[in-house]
Short mmCIF file of C-alpha atoms and ligand atoms in Angstrom, two decimals:
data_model
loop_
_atom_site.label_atom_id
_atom_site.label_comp_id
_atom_site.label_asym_id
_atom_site.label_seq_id
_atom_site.Cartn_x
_atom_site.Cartn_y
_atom_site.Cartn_z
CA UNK H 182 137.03 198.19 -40.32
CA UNK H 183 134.25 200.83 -41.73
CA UNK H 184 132.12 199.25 -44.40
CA UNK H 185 131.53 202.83 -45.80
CA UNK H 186 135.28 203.75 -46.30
CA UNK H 187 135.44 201.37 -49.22
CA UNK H 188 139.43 201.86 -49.88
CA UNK H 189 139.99 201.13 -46.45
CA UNK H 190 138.07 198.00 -47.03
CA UNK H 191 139.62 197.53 -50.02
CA UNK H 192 142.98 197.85 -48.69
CA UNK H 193 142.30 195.65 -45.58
CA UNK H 194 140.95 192.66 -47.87
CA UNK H 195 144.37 192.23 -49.95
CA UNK H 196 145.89 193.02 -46.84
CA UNK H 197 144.36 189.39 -45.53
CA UNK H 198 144.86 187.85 -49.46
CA UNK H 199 148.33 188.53 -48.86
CA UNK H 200 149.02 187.33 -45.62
CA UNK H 201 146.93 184.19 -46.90
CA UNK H 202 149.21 183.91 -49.78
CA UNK H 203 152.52 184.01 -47.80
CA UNK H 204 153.36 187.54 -47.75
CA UNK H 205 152.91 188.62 -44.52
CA UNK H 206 155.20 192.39 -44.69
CA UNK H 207 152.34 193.10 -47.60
CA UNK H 208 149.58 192.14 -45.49
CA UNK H 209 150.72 194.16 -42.54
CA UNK H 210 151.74 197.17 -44.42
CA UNK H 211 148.30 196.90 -45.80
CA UNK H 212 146.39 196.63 -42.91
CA UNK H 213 148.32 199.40 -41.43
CA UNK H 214 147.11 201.86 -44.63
CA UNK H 215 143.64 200.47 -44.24
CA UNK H 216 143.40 202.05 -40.59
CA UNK H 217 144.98 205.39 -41.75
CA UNK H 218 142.14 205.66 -44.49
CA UNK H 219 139.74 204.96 -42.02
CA UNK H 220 141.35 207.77 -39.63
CA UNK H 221 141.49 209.88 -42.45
CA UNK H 222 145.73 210.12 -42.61
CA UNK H 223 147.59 210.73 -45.29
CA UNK H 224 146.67 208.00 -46.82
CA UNK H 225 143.01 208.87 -47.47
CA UNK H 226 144.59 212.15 -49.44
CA UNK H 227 147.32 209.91 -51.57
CA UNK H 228 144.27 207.33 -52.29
CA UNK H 229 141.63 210.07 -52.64
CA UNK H 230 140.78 209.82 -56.57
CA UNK H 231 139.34 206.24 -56.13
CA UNK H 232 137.35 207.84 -52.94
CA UNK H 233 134.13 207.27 -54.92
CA UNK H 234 134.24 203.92 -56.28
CA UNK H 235 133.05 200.18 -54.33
CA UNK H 236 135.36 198.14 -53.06
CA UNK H 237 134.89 195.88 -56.35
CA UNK H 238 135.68 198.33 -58.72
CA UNK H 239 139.14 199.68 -56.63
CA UNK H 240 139.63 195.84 -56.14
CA UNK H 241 139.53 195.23 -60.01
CA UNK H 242 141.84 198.31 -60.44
CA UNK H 243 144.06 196.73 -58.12
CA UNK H 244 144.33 200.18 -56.28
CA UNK H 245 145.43 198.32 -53.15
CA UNK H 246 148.50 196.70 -55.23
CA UNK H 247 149.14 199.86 -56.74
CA UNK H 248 150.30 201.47 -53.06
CA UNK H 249 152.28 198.59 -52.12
CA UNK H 250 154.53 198.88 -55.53
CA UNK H 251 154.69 202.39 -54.86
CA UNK H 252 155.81 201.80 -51.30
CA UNK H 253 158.07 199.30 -52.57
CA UNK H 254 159.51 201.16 -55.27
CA UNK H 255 160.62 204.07 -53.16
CA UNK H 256 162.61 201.51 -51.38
CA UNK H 257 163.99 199.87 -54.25
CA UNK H 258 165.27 203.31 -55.58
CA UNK H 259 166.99 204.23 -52.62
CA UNK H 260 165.78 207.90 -52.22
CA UNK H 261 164.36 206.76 -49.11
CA UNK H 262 167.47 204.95 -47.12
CA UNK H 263 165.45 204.60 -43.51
CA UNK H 264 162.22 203.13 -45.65
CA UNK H 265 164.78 200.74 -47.49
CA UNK H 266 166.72 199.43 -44.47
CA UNK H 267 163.15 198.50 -43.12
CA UNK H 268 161.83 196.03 -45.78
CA UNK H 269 162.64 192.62 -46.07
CA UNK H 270 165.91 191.62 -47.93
CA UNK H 271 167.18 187.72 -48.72
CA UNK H 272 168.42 187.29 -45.30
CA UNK H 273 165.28 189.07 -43.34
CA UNK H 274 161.76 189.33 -42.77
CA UNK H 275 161.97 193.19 -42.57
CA UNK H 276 160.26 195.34 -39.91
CA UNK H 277 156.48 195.99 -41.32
CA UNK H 278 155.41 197.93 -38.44
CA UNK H 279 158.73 200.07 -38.37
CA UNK H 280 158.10 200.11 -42.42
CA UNK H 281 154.83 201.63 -42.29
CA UNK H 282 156.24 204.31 -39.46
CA UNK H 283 158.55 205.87 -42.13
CA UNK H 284 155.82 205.07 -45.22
CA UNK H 285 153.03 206.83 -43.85
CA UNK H 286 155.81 209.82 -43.56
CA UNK H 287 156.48 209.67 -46.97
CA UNK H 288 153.13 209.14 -47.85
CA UNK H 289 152.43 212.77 -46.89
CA UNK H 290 155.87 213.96 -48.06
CA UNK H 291 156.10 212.56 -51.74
CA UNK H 292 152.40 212.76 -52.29
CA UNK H 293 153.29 213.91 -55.79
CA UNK H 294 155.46 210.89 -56.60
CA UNK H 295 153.48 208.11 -54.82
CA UNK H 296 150.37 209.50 -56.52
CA UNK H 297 152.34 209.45 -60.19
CA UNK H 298 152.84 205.76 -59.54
CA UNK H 299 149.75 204.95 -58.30
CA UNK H 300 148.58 206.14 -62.00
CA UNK H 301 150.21 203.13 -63.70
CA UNK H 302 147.85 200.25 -64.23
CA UNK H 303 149.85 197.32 -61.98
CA UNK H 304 151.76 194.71 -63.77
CA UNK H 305 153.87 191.60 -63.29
CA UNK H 306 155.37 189.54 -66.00
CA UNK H 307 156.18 185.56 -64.18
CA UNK H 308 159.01 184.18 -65.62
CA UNK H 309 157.93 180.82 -64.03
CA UNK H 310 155.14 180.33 -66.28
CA UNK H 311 157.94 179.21 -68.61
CA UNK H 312 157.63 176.33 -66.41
CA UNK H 313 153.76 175.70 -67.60
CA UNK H 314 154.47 176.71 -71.49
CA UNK H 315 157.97 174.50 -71.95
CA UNK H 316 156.45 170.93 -72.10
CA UNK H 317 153.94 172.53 -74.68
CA UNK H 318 157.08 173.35 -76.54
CA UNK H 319 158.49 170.19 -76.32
CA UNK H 320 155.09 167.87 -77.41
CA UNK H 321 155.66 170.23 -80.48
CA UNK H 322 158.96 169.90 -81.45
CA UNK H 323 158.63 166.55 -80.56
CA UNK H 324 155.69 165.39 -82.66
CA UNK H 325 156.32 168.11 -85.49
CA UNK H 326 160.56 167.32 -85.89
CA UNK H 327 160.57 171.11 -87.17
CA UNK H 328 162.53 174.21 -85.82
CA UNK H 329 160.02 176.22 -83.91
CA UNK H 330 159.21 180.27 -84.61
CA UNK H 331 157.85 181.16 -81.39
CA UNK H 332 155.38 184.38 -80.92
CA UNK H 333 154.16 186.02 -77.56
CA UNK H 334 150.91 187.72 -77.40
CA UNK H 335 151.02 189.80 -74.14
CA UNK H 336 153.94 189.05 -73.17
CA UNK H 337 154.78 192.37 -70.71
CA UNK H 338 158.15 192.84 -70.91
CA UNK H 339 159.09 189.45 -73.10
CA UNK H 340 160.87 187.66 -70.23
CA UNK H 341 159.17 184.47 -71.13
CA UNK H 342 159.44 184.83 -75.02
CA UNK H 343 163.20 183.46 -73.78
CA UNK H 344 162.18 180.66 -72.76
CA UNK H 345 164.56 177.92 -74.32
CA UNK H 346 167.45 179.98 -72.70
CA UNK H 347 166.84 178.93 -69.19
CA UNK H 348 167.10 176.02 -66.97
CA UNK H 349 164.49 173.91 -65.71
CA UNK H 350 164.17 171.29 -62.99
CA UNK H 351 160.80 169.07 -63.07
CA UNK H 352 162.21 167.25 -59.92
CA UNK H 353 161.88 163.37 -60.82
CA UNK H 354 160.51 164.25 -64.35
CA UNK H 355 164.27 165.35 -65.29
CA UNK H 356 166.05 168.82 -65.99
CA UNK H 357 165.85 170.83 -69.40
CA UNK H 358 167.68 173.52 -70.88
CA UNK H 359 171.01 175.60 -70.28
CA UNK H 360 172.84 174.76 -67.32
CA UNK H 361 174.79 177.80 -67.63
CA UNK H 362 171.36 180.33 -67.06
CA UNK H 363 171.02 182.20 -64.54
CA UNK H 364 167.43 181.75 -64.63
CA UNK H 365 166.86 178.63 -62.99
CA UNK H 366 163.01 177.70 -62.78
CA UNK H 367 161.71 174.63 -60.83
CA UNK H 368 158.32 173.53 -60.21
CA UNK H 369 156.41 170.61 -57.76
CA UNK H 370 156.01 168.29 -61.20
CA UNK H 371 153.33 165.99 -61.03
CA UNK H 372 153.06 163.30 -63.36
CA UNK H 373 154.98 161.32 -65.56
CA UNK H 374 158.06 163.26 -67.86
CA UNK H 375 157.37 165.68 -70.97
CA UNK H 376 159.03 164.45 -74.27
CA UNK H 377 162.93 166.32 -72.53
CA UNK H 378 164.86 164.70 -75.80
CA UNK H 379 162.98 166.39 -78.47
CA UNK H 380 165.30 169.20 -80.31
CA UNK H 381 164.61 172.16 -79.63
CA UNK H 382 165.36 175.22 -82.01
CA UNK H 383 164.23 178.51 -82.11
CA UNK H 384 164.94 179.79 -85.07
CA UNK H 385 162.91 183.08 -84.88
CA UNK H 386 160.56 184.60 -82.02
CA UNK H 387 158.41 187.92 -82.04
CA UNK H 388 156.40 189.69 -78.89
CA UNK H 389 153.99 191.93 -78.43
CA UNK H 390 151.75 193.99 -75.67
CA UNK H 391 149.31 196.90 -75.65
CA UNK H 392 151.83 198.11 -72.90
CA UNK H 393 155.03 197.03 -73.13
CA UNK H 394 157.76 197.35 -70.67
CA UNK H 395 161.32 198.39 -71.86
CA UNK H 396 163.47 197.01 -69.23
CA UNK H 397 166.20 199.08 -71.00
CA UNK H 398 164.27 201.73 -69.38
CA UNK H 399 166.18 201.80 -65.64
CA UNK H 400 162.15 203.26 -63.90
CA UNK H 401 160.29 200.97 -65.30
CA UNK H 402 162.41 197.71 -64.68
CA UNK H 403 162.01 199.03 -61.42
CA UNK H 404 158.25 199.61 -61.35
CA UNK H 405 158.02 195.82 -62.98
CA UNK H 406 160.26 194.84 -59.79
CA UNK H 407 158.15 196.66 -57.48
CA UNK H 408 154.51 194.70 -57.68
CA UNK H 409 156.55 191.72 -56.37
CA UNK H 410 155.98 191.33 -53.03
CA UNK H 411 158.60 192.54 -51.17
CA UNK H 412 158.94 189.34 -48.93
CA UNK H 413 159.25 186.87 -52.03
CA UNK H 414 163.20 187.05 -52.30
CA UNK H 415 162.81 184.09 -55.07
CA UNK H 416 160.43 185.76 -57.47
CA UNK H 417 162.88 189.01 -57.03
CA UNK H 418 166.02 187.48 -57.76
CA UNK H 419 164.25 185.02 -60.77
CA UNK H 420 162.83 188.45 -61.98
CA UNK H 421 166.28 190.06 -62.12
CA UNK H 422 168.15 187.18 -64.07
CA UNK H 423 165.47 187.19 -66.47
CA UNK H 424 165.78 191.08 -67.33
CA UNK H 425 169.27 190.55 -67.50
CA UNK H 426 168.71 187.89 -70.36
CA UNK H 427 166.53 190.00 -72.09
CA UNK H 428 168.97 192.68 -71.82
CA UNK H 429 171.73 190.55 -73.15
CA UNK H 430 169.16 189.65 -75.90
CA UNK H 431 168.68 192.37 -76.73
CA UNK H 432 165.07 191.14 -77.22
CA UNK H 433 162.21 193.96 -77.32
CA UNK H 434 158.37 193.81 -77.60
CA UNK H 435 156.11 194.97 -80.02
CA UNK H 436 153.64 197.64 -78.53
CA UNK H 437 150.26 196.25 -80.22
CA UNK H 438 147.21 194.64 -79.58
CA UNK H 439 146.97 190.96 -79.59
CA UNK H 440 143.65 191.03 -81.72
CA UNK H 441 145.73 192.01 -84.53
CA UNK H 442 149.30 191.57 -84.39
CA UNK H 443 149.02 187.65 -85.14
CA UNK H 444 148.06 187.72 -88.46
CA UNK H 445 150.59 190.35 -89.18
CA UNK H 446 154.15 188.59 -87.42
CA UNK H 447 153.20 184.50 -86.96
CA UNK H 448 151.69 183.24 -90.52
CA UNK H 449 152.68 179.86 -90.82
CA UNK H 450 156.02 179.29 -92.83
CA UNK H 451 157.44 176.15 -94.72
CA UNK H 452 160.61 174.68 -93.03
CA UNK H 453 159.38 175.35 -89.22
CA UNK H 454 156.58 175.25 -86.93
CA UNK H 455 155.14 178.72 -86.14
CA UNK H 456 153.94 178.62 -82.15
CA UNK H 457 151.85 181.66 -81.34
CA UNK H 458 151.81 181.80 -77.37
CA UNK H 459 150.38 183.42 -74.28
CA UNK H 460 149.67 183.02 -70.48
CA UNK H 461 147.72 185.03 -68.08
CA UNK H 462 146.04 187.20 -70.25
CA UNK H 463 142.99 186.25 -71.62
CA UNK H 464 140.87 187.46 -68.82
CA UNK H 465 142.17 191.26 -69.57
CA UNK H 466 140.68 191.08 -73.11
CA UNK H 467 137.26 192.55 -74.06
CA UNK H 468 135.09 189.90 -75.38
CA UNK H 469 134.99 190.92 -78.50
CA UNK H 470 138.45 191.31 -78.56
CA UNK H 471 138.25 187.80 -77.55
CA UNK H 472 136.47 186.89 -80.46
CA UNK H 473 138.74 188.48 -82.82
CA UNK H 474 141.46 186.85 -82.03
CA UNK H 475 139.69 183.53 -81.96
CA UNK H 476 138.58 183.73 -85.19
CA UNK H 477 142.31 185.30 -86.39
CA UNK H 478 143.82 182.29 -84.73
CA UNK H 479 141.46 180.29 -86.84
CA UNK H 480 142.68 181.76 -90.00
CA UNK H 481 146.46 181.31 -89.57
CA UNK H 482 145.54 177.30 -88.34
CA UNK H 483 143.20 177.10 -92.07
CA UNK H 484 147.11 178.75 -93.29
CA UNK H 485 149.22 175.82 -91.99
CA UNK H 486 150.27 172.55 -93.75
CA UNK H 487 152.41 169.44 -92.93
CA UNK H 488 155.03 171.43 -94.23
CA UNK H 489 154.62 174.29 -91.91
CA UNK H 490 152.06 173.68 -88.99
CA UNK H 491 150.69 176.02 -86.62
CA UNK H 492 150.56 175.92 -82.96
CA UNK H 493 148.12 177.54 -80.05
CA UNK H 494 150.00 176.87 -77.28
CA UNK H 495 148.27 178.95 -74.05
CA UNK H 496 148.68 178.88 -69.96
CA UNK H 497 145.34 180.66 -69.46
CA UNK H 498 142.61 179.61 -66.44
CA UNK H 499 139.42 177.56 -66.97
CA UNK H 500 136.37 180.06 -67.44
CA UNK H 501 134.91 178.99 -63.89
CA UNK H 502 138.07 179.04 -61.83
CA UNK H 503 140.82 181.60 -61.43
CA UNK H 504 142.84 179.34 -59.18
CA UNK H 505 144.55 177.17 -61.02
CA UNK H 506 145.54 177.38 -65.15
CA UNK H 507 144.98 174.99 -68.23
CA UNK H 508 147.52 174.42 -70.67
CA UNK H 509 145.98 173.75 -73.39
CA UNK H 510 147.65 173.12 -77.16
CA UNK H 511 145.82 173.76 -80.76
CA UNK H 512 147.96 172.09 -83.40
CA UNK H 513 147.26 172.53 -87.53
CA UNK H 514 147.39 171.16 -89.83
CA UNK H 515 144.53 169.03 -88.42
CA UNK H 516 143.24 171.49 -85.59
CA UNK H 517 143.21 168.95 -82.75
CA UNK H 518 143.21 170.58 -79.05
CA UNK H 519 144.40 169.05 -75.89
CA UNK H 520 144.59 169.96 -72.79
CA UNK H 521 148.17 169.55 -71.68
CA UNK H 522 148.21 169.62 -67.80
CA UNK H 523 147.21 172.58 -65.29
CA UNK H 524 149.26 174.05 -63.08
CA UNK H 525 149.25 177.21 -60.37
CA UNK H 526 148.83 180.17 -61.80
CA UNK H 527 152.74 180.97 -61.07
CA UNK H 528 153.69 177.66 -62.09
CA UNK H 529 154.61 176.64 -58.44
CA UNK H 530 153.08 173.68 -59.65
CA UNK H 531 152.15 171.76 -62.71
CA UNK H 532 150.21 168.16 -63.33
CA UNK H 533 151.49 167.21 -66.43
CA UNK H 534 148.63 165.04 -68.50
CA UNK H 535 150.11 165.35 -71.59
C1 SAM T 79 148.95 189.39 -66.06
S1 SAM T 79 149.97 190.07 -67.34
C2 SAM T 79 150.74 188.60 -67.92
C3 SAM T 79 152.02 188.89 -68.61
C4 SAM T 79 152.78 187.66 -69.10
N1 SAM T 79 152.03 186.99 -70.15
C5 SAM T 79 153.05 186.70 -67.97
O1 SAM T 79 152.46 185.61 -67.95
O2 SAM T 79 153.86 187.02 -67.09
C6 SAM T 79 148.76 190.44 -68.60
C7 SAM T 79 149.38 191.15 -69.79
O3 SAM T 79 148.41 191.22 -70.82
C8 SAM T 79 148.59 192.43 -71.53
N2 SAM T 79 147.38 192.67 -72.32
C9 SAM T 79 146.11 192.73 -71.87
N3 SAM T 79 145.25 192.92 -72.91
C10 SAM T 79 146.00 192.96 -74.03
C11 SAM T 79 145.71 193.12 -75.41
N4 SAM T 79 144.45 193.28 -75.82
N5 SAM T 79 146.72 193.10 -76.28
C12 SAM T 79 148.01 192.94 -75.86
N6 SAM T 79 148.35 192.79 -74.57
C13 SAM T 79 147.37 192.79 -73.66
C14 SAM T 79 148.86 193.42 -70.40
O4 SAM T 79 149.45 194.62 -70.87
C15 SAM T 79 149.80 192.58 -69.52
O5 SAM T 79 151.16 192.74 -69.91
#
C-alpha cells in the first residue's frame, strides 16, 4: 500500500485493527476500499474531503469507521437488498468480497448519501460497560444504605443510565438484577464477588451529551446500530434490547456539555445518595474542559453530607494506556477515592479489586 495516499493507508490500518480485534468482514471490506483509493475508484471521490490530511489526523477522525457505518447502514436500511443479503447475519459470516462487489457500486451510485453519513462524527454507546459501572453502584448503596439518584455525563443515547433494569451474570461472582430483561450482560469476572445484596433503588436519574442520540428518531437508532461491526451479532442484538428499554422508558438525554450540566441536575440531596457517572469519555474532553469539570465535581463533593453524600463513580482509562479502563469511585462526605477494579474497555472483562 502507497505511503503517499494517506486514506488508503488509513483505511488499510483499521482494516488490520479490525481483523486483529475479531472482525474479520470489517477488515476485509476495509482493505478492499484501501486498494480502490489507491487505484483512484470511487472510493477516492466518496473519501475525497479528507484527501489532504495524514493518516493521524483521518485516523483520529475515525474517517475509516465512518465508511464502514455508512456501508453498514445502507444494509441495515434495506434500500440496498443485494448489499444486505451479503453481510453477515446471526447465523453467517457474510460474503466480504461479494460485499465489497456491490459496495464499491453503490459507492459511486449514492455518493450523495454515503458522503451525508460520512459527515457525522462516529459514535457507539456500549451497553456492557454497565457491566464495569454496576459493582460501583453496589459498594455505594451498600456502604451508604441510601436510595441512589443516578446522573450520566456523556452518556450517547442513555442506554447505560438504565442500568439497574438489566440482568447481569459475573459467572462464579453471582447474577444481579431483573431476570425478566432482555438485556442480559455477562462479563469474564475476575476476583472475588461485589456487595450483590445491597438494595438497590433508583429513585431519580438524569443524562446528558453534547450530541445526543434520540433513538425515538428511526435514522439515527440506525446510524448508532451501524458503527457496530457488522460481524459482532452479540453487541447488535445487546444494542437493540437496550434501545428498546429506553424506548419503553421513555428515558431521554439532555443535549449539554458535561462541564456544566453537573452543577445544574446532580447537587447532592438529603434522603439519597446523588451518583454522578460516566465511561469512555474523558479522553474526548478539552483539557480545560477537563479542568472544569474537575473542579465542578469538587464543589458538589464540598455540597454533600452524611445525610446526602455524593458519588464519582467513572469507567474511564489510565492516562498512559488506552487498553484497558479504571473504575475508579470518589465518595463525599469524606472525599476518599478508590480504584475499584479495571476491566476491557467493553467490559468483556473486569478484575474486581474492590
Ligand atoms: C465513546 S462515547 C461513550 C458513550 C457512553 N458513555 C458509553 O460508554 O457507551 C463518548 C461520548 O462522549 C460524548 N462527549 C464528548 N465530549 C463531551 C462533552 N464535553 N460533554 C458531553 N458529552 C461529551 C460524545 O458525544 C459521546 O457520546
Amino acid at each position: 500500500m502507497s505511503d503517499d495516499n494517506p486514506t488508503a493507508r488509513a483505511l488499510a490500518l483499521q482494516a488490520q485493527a479490525c481483523a486483529g480485534l475479531g472482525s474479520a468482514f470489517s477488515g476485509a471490506l476495509l482493505a478492499s476500499a484501501a486498494e480502490d483509493v489507491a487505484a483512484g475508484g470511487p472510493t477516492a471521490d466518496v473519501m475525497a474531503p479528507w484527501a489532504g490530511r495524514d493518516v493521524r489526523a483521518q485516523i483520529a477522525d475515525a474517517v475509516p469507521l465512518r465508511l464502514l457505518g455508512a456501508l453498514h447502514d445502507l444494509a441495515l436500511s434495506g434500500d440496498a437488498p443485494a448489499l444486505t443479503a451479503l453481510y453477515p447475519t446471526a447465523d453467517s459470516a457474510g460474503d466480504a468480497a461479494g460485499a465489497w462487489g456491490v459496495a464499491r457500486g453503490l459507492i459511486a451510485g449514492q455518493a450523495t448519501r454515503i458522503g451525508a453519513f460520512l459527515g457525522h462524527e462516529p459514535q457507539t454507546n456500549e451497553t456492557r460497560r454497565s457491566v464495569a459501572l454496576l459493582p460501583g453502584f453496589l459498594t455505594v448503596a451498600a456502604e451508604t444504605g441510601l436510595p441512589i439518584r443516578a446522573f450520566e455525563i456523556a452518556a450517547s443515547a442513555g442506554l447505560n443510565s438504565l442500568w439497574d433494569r438489566y440482568h447481569y451474570d459475573l459467572g462464579a461472582a453471582g447474577q444481579w438484577g431483573d431476570v425478566g430483561s432482555r438485556v442480559r450482560l455477562d462479563t469474564d469476572w475476575r476476583g472475588g464477588p461485589p456487595p450483590l445484596g445491597a438494595d438497590v433503588r433508583v429513585i431519580e436519574r438524569g443524562a446528558c451529551d453534547r450530541a445526543p442520540i434520540d433513538v425515538r428518531d428511526p435514522v439515527a437508532r440506525r446510524r448508532l446500530k451501524a458503527y457496530i461491526w457488522a460481524d459482532q451479532p452479540e453487541r447488535l442484538a445487546r444494542l437493540d434490547a437496550a434501545v428498546e428499554a429506553v424506548l419503553a422508558a421513555d428515558a431521554s438525554v439532555d443535549k449539554a456539555d458535561a462541564a456544566t450540566w453537573p452543577e445544574q441536575h446532580a447537587a447532592p440531596r438529603d434522603g439519597a445518595v446523588t451518583v454522578l457517572f460516566h465511561s469512555v469519555f474523558w479522553q474526548y474532553m478539552p483539557a480545560d474542559s477537563q479542568a472544569a469539570l474537575t473542579a465542578a465535581i469538587g464543589r458538589l463533593g464540598q455540597r454533600a453530607s452524611a445525610a446526602g453524600p455524593f458519588a464519582w463513580l467513572r469507567m474511564e482509562p489510565p492516562p498512559d494506556n488506552l487498553s484497558l479502563m479504571d473504575i475508579r469511585l470518589t465518595l463525599w462526605p469524606t472525599g476518599e477515592e478508590r480504584l475499584l477494579g479495571r476491566c476491557h474497555p467493553h467490559a468483556a472483562w473486569v478484575e474486581w479489586l474492590g
